[in-house]
Coordinates of C-alpha atoms in Angstrom, one line a residue:
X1246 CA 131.2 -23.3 72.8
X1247 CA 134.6 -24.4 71.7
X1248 CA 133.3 -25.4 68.4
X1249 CA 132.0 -21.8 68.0
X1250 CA 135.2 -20.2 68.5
X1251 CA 137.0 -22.3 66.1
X1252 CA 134.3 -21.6 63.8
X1253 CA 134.6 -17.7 65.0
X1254 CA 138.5 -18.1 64.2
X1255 CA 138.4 -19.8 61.0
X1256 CA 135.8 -17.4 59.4
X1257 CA 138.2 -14.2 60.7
X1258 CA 141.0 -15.8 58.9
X1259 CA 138.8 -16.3 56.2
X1260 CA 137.7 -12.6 55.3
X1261 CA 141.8 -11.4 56.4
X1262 CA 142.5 -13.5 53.0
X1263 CA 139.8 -12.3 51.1
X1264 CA 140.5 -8.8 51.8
X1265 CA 144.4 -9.1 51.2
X1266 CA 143.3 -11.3 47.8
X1267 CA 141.2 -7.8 47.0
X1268 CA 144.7 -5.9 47.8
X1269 CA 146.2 -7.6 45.3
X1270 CA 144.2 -7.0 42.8
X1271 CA 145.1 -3.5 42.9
X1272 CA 148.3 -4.4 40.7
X1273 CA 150.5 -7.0 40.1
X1274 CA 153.9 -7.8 42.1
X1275 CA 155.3 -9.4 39.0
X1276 CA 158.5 -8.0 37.9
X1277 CA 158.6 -6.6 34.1
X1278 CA 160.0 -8.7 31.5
X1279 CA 162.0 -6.9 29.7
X1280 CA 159.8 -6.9 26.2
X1281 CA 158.6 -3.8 25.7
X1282 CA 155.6 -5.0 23.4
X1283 CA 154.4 -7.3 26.2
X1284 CA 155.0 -4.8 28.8
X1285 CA 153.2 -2.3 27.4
X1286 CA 150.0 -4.7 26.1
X1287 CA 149.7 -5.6 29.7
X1288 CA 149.5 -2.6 31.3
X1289 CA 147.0 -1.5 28.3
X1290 CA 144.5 -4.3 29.3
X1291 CA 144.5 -3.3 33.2
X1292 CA 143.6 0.6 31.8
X1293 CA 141.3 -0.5 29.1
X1294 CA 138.2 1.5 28.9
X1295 CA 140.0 4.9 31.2
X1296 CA 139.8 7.5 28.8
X1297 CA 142.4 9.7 30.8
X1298 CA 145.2 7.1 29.9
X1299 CA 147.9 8.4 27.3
X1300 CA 150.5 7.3 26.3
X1301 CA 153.4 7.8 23.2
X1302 CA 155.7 5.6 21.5
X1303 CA 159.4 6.7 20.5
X1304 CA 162.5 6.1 19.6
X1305 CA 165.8 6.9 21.1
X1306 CA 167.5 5.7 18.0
X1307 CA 167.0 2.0 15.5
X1308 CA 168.3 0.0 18.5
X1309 CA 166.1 1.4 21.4
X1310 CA 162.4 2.3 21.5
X1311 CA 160.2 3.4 24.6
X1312 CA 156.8 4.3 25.4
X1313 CA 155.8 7.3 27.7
X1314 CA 152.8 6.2 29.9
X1315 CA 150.4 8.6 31.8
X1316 CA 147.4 9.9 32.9
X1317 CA 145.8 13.4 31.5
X1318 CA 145.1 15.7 33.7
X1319 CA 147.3 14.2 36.7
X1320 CA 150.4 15.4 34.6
X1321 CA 151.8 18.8 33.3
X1322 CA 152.0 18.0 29.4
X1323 CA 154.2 21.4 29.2
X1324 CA 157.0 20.5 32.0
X1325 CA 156.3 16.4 30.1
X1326 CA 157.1 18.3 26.8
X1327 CA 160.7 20.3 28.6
X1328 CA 161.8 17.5 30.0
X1329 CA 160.9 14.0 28.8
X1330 CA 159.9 14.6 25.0
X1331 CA 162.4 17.0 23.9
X1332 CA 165.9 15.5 25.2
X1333 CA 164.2 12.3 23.8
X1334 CA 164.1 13.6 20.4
X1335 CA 167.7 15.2 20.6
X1336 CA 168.8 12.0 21.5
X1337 CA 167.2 10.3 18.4
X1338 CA 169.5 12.8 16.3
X1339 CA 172.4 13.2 18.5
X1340 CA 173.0 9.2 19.3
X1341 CA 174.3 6.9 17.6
X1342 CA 172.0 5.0 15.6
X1343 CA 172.9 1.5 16.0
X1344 CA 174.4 2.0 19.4
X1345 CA 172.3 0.0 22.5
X1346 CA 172.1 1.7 24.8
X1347 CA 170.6 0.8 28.6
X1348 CA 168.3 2.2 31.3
X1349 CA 170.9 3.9 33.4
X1350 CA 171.8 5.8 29.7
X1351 CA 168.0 6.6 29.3
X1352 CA 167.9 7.9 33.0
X1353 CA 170.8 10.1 32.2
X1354 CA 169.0 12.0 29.0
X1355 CA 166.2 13.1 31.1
X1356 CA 166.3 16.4 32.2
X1357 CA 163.5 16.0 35.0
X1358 CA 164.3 16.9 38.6
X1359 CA 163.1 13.6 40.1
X1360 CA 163.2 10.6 38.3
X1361 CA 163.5 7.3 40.1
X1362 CA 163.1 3.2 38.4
X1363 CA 160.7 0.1 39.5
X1364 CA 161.1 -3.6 38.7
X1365 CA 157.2 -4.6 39.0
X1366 CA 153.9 -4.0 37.4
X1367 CA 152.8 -2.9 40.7
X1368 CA 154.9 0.1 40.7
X1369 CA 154.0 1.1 37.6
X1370 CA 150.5 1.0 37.9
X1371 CA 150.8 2.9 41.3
X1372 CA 152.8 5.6 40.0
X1373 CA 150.5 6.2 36.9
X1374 CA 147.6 5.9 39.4
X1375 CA 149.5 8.5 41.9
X1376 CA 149.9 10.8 39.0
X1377 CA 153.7 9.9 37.7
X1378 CA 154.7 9.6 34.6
X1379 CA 156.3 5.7 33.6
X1380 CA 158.9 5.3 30.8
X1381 CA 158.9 2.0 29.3
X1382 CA 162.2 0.4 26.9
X1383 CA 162.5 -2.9 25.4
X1384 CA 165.3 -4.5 26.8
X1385 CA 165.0 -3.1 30.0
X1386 CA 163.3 -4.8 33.5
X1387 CA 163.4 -1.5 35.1
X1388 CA 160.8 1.2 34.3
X1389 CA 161.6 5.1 34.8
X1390 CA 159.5 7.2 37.0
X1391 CA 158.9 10.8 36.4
X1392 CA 157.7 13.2 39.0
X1393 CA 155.3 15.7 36.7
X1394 CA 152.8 16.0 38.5
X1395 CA 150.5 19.2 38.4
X1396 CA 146.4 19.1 38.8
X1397 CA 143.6 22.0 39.9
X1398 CA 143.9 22.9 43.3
X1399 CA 142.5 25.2 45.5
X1400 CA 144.8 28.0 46.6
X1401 CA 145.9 28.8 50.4
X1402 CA 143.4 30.7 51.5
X1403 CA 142.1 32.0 55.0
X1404 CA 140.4 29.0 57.7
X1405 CA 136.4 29.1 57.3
X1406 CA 136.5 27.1 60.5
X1407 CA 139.2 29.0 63.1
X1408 CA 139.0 32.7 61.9
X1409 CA 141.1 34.8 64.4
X1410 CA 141.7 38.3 64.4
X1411 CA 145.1 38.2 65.7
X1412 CA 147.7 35.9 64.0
X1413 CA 148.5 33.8 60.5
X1414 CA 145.6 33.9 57.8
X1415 CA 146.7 30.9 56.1
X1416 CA 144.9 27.5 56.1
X1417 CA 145.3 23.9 54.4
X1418 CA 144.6 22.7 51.4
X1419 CA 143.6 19.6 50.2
X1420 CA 147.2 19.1 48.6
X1421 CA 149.0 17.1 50.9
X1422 CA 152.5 18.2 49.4
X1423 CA 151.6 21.8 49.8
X1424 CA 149.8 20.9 53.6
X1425 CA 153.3 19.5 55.0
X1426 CA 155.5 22.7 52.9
X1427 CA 153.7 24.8 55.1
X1428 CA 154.5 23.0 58.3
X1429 CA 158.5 23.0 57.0
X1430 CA 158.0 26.7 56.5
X1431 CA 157.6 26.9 60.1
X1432 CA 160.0 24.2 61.6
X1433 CA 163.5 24.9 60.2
X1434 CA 165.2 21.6 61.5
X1435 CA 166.0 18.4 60.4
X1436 CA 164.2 17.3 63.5
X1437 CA 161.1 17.4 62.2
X1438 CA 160.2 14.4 60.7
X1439 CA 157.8 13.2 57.6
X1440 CA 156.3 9.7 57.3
X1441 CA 154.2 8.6 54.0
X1442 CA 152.1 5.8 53.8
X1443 CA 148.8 4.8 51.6
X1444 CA 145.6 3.7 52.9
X1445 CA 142.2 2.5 51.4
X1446 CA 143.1 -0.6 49.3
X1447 CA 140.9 1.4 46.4
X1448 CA 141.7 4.9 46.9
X1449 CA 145.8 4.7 47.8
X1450 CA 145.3 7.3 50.3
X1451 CA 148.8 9.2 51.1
X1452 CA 148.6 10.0 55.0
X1453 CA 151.2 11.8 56.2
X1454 CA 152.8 11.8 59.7
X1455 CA 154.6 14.3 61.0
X1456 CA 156.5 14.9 64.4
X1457 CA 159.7 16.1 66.2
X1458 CA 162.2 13.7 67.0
X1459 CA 163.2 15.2 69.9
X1460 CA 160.3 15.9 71.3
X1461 CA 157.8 13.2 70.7
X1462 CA 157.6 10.8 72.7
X1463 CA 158.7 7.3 70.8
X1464 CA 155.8 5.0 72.3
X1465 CA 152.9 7.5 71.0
X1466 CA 155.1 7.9 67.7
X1467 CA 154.6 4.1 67.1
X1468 CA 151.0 4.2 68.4
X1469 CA 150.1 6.0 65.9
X1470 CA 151.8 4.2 63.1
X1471 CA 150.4 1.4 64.6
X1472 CA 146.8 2.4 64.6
X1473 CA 147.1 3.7 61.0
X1474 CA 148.3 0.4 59.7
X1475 CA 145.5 -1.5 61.4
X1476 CA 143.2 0.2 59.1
X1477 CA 141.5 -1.7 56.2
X1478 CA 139.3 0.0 54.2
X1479 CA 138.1 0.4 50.6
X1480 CA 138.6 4.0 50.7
X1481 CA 139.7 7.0 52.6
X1482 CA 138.0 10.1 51.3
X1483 CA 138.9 12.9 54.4
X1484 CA 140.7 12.5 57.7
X1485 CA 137.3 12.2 59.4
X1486 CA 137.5 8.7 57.7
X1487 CA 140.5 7.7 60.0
X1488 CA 139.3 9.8 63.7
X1489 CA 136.8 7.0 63.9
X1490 CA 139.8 4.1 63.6
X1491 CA 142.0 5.5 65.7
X1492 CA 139.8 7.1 68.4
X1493 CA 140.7 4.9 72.4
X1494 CA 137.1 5.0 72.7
X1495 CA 134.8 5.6 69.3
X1496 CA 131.6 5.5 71.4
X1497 CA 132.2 8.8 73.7
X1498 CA 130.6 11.4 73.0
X1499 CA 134.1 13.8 73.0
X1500 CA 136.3 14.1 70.6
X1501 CA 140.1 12.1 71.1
X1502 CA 141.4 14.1 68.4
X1503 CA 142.2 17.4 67.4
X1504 CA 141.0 18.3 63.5
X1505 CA 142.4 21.6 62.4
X1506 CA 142.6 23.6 59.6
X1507 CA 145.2 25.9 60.6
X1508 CA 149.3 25.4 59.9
X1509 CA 150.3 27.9 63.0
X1510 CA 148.2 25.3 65.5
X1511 CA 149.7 22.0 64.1
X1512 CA 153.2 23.4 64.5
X1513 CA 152.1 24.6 68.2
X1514 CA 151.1 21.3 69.3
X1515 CA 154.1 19.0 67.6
X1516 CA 156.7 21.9 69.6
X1517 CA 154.9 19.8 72.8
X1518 CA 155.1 17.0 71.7
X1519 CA 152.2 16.1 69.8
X1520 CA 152.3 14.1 66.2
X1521 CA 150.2 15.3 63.4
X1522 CA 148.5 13.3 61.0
X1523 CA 147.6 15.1 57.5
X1524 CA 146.0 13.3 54.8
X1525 CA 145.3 14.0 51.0
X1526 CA 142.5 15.6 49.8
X1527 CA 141.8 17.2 53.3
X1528 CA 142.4 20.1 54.3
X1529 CA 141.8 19.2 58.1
X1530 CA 145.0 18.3 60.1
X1531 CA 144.4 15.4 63.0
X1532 CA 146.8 16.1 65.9
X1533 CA 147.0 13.7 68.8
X1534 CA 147.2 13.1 72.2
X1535 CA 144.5 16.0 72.8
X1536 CA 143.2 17.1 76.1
X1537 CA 139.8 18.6 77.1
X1538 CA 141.6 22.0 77.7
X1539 CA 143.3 21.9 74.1
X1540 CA 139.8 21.8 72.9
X1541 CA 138.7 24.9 74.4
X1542 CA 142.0 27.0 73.3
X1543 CA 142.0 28.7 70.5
X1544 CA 145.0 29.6 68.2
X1545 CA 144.6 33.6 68.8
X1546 CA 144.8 32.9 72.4
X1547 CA 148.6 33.0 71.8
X1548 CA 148.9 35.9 69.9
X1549 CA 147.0 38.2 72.6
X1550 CA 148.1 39.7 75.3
X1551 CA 148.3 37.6 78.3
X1552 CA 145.3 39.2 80.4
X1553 CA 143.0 39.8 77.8
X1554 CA 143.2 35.9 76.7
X1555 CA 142.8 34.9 80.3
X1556 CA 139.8 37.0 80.9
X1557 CA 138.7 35.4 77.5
X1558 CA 139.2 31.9 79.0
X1559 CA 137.5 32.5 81.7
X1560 CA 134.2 33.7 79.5
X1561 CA 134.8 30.5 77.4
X1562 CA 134.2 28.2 80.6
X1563 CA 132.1 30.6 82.5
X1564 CA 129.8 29.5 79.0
X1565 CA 130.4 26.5 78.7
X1566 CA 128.4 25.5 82.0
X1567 CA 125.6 27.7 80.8
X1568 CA 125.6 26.2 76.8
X1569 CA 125.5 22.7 78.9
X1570 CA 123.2 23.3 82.1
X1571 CA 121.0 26.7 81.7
X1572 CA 118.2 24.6 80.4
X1573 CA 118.1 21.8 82.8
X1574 CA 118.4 24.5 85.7
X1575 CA 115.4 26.0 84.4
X1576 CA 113.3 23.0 83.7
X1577 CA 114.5 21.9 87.9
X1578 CA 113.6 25.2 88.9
X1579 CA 110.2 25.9 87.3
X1580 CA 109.1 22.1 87.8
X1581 CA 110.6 21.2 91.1
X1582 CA 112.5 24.1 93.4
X1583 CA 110.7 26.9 92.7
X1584 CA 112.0 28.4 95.9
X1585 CA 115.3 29.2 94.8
X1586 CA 114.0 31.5 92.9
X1587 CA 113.3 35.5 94.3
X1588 CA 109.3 36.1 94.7
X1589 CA 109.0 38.6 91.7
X1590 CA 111.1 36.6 89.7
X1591 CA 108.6 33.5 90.6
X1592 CA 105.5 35.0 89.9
X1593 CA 107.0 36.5 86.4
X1594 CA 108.1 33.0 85.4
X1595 CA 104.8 31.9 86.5
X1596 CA 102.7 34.3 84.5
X1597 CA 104.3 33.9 81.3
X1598 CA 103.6 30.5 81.6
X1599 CA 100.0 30.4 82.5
X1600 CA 99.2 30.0 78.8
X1601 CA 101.3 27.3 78.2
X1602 CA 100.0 24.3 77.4
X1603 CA 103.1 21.7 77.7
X1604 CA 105.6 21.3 81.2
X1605 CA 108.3 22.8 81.0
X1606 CA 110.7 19.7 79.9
X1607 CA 108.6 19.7 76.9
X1608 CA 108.3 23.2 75.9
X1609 CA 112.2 23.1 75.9
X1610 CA 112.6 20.2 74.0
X1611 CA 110.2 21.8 71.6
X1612 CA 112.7 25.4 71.4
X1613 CA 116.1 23.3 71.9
X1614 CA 115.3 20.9 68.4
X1615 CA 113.5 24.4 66.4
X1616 CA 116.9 25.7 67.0
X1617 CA 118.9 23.1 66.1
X1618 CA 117.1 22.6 63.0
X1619 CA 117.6 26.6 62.3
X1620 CA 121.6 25.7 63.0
X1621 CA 121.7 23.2 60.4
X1622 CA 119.6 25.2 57.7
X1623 CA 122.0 28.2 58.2
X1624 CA 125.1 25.9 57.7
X1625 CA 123.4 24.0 54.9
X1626 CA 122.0 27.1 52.8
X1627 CA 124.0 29.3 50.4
X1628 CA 126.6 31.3 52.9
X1629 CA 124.4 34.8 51.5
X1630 CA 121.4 33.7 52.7
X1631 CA 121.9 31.0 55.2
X1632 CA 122.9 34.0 58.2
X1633 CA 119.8 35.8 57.5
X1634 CA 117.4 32.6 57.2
X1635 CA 118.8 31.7 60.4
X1636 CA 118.8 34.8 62.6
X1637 CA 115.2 36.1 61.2
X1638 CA 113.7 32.7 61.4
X1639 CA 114.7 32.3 64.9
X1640 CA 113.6 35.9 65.5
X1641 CA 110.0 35.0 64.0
X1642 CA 109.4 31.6 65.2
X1643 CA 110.3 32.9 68.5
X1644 CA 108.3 35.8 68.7
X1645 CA 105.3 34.0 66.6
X1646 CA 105.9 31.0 69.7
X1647 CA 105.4 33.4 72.7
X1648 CA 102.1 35.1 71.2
X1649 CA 100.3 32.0 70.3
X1650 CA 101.3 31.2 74.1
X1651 CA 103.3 27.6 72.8
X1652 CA 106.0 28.4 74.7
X1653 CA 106.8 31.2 77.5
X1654 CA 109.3 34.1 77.0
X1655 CA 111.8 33.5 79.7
X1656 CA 112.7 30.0 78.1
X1657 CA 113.4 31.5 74.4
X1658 CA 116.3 33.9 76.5
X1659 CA 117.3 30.7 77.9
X1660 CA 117.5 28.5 74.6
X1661 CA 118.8 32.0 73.0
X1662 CA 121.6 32.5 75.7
X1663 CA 122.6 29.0 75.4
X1664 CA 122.6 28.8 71.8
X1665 CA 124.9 31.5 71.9
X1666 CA 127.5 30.2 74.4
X1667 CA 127.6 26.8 72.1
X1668 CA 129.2 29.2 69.1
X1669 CA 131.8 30.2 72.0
X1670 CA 133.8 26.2 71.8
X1671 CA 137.1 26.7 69.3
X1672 CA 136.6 22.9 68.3
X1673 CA 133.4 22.0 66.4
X1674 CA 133.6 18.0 67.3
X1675 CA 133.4 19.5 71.3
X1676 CA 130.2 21.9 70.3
X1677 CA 128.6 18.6 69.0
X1678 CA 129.5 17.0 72.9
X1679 CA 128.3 19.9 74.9
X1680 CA 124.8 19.5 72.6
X1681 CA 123.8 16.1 73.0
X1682 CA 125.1 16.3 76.5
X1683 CA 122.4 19.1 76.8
X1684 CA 119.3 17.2 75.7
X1685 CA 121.1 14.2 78.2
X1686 CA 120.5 16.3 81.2
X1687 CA 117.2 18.0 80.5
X1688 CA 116.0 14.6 80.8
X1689 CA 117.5 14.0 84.1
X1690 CA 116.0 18.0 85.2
X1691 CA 112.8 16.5 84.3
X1692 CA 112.8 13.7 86.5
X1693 CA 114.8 14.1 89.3
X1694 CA 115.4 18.1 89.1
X1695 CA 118.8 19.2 90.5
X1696 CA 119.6 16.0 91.9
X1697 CA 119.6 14.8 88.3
X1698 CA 121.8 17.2 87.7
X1699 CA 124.0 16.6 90.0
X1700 CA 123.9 13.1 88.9
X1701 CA 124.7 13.8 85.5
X1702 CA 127.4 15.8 86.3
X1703 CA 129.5 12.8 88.1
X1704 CA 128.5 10.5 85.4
X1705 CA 130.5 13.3 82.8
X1706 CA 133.0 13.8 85.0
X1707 CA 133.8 10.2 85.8
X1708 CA 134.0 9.3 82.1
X1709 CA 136.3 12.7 81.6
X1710 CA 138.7 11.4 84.3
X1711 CA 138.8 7.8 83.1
X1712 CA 139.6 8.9 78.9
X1713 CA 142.5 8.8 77.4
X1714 CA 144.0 10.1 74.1
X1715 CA 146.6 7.9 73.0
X1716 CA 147.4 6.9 76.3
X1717 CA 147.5 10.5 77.6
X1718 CA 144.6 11.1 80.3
X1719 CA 141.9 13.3 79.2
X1720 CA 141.5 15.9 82.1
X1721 CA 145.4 16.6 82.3
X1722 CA 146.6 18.1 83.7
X1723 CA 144.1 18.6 86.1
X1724 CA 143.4 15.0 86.7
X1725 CA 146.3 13.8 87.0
X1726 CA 147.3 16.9 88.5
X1727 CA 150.2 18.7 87.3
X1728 CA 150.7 22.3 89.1
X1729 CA 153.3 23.7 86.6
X1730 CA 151.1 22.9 83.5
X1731 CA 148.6 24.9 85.0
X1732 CA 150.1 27.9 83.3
X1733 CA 148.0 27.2 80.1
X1734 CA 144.8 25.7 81.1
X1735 CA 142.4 28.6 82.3
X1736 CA 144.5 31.5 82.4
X1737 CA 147.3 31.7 79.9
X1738 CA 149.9 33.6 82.1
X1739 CA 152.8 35.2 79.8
X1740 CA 155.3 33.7 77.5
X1741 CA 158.6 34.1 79.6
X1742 CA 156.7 32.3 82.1
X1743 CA 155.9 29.1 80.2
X1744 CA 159.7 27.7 80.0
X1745 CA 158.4 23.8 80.3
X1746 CA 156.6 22.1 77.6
X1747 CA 153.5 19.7 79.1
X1748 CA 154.6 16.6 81.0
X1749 CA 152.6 14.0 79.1
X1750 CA 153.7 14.9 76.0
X1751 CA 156.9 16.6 76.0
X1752 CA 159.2 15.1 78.7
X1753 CA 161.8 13.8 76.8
X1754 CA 162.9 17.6 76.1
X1755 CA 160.5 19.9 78.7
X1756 CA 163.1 22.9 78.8
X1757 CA 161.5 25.1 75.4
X1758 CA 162.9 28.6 76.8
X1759 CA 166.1 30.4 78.6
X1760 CA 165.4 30.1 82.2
X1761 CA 166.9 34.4 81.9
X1762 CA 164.2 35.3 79.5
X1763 CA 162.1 37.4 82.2
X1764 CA 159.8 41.0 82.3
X1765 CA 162.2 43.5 82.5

């Protein structure tokens, strides 16, 4: 056994060095040597065979020569052509000719906005890679970096995923740059904080973290660089890549972050505390800690009035037990406790299903997976057509069901109704839960009826309690109960009444309002 785990050890240490020896061969740490010919033949060889890589040789005057390196189509050849080409060729006839000059002079011609040096081949090729442009001169070990970017993007447009009626219309991109502008927009203080880094040894990744200094707490701060860092991967295409790293517990079935498309909610959940994660080429924010009850708010709930979002709150939950129990209740009731139902209603139930040839568990297993697969078809078909395939092929398969007596017409209300009440969820990732979660206890109706329920139930509930997010318990702050957070959990009472921010996640500041600000 203790041969095993030296074995165990060794090969772990073994792949560690592979995978940092397949780091490295991203670029090279060497520094540059100063000859420009070499230099430039080097970096030549690593892009041999990309198409995309330009470059242009010049010459300040007969002492000094450089080479402009980038990549079209990462680089805006009119803002290259302002500011990189044309003091470059002034200089050629303003300079003296047989004058050497050095890379601070060179620095100093340039009329870009942002221009910064590097001393290895590593930092070239990462810049070029990134979208910079890289001046070269012979003579020099330091390298100029330009910041010229410009590429097709999509513009800011309205979130597919969290429309509201009431409130910003503005979403995120999959420009990172333009992604955290919008959040600055918002947060006009030096408190709020940005932190860059690069994952995916391939892809070079920019992640972005973002949080308020005087509200975060430090330890979850440095969880989450943490958890980033720990992450080795050839490639990080979305932030869904990362959830599934950073997650306390990857195998539950509910989600331990928060993805969001929408600016306004990012900036509501760092003013308590929270940190935000945003990543290139994604226009989905993470935002952790998250709670159960921060996954069934939605962003308009705080542009509403205060009743009318509470008595929407309450419909939201009120659904939520019927888009998670309605068909194991009626499986229990038809198959085992048929007394709990009225006599009328009994015998109606019971004639509808005369013809029926399956039990009851399978005739909803049979309507629960039709509609499921009509979900998917409608989200995977042209947005056009993918509404009406869906609603009219439910409509028909149902109706076409009931006549040919496969399944009985009180359980296509019930599979309607709950299908329904699973559209109700403001996060998506907690829809996907509350559905598997479904199927989970029809199987327990089946068997044991409403003691299987009940069984479920506890087992839900237990793993609820014992989750965390980060370190923050799932069910707060109802378990661990926290009265004055209860303010924003079912009901939302109003906004001069919420003057604490929540306990787990904003006690280092909790004050957010004037203790005088009051109805009047």
């Amino acid at each position: 056994m203790k041969l095993f785990r030296q074995i165990k050890r060794l090969t772990a240490k073994t792949k560690a060095f592979m995978w940092e020896g397949s780091v490295q061969d991203q670029g090279n740490s060497e520094g540059l040597t100063g000859s420009l010919e070499n230099d430039f033949h080097r970096i030549k060889q690593l892009f041999e065979g990309a198409a995309d890589f330009s470059y242009r040789e010049m010459k300040i005057n007969q002492m000094n020569s450089v080479v402009i390196l980038y990549l079209n189509g990462l680089v805006s050849i009119e803002r290259l052509e302002i500011h990189v080409f044309h003091p470059l060729v002034t200089a050629n006839e303003k300079l003296p000719q047989h004058v050497d000059i050095n890379i601070d002079d060179l620095k100093g011609i340039l009329s870009s906005a942002q221009v910064s040096q590097g001393a290895t081949f590593r930092e070239v090729i990462d810049q070029i890679l990134a979208g910079g442009t890289v001046v070269l001169m012979n003579g020099s070990k330091q390298a100029l970096f330009i910041s010229e970017q410009s590429w097709e993007q999509r513009s800011v447009d309205e979130p597919v995923s969290e429309a509201v009626v009431l409130g910003p219309r503005e979403g995120f991109t999959e420009n990172i740059r333009t992604n955290g502008s919008m959040i600055r927009r918002r947060l006009k203080t030096t408190k709020l904080k940005f932190e860059y880094m690069k994952l995916g040894s391939i892809s070079q990744t920019e992640v972005m973290i973002t949080y308020l200094e005087d509200i975060a707490e430090t330890s979850i701060v440095e969880e989450v660089r943490s958890r980033l860092k720990r992450i080795e991967i050839d490639a990080i295409e979305d932030s869904g890549y990362i959830v599934e790293f950073i997650e306390d517990q990857p195998f539950s079935l509910f989600p331990q972050v928060l993805q969001t498309e929408r600016p306004d909610r990012v900036v509501g959940n760092l003013l308590e505390g929270k940190v935000g994660i945003l990543v290139a080429n994604s226009p989905f924010a993470l935002i952790v800690p998250v709670t159960f009850f921060e996954m069934m708010n939605s962003p308009e709930d705080y542009y509403g009035r205060f009743i009318m979002t509470s008595f929407i709150r309450f419909i939201r939950y009120l659904f939520l037990a019927v888009a998670l129990l309605f068909p194991a209740i009626y499986i229990a009731v038809t198959t085992f406790h048929h007394e709990l139902l009225p006599t009328n209603l009994i015998f109606s139930v019971a004639a509808s299903r005369e013809k029926v040839p399956f039990p009851a568990v399978i005739e909803a297993l049979l309507m629960e997976i039709t509609f499921e697969a009509l979900r998917e078809a409608g989200l995977r078909l042209p947005r056009p057509i993918g509404s009406t395939v869906s609603i009219v092929g439910a409509l028909v398969v149902g109706q076409a069901a009931v006549e040919a007596g496969i399944v009985s017409a009180p359980l296509v209300i019930v599979v309607a109704t709950t299908g329904i009440a699973s559209f109700m969820f403001p996060s998506y990732a907690l829809t996907g839960a509350i559905r598997l979660l479904r199927f989970f206890l029809i199987f327990l109706a089946a068997t044991l009826g409403f003691y299987g329920i009940l069984l479920g139930i506890f087992f839900i509930l237990v793993h609820l309690v014992q989750l965390r997010s980060f370190g923050v318990p799932y069910m707060s702050p109802v378990a661990p109960f926290h009265f004055n957070n209860l303010k924003d959990i079912f009901i939302r009472v109003p906004w001069w009444m919420i003057s604490e921010r929540p306990n787990e996640t904003g006690k280092r500041n909790l004050k957010r309002l004037n203790p005088r600000n009051r109805k009047y």
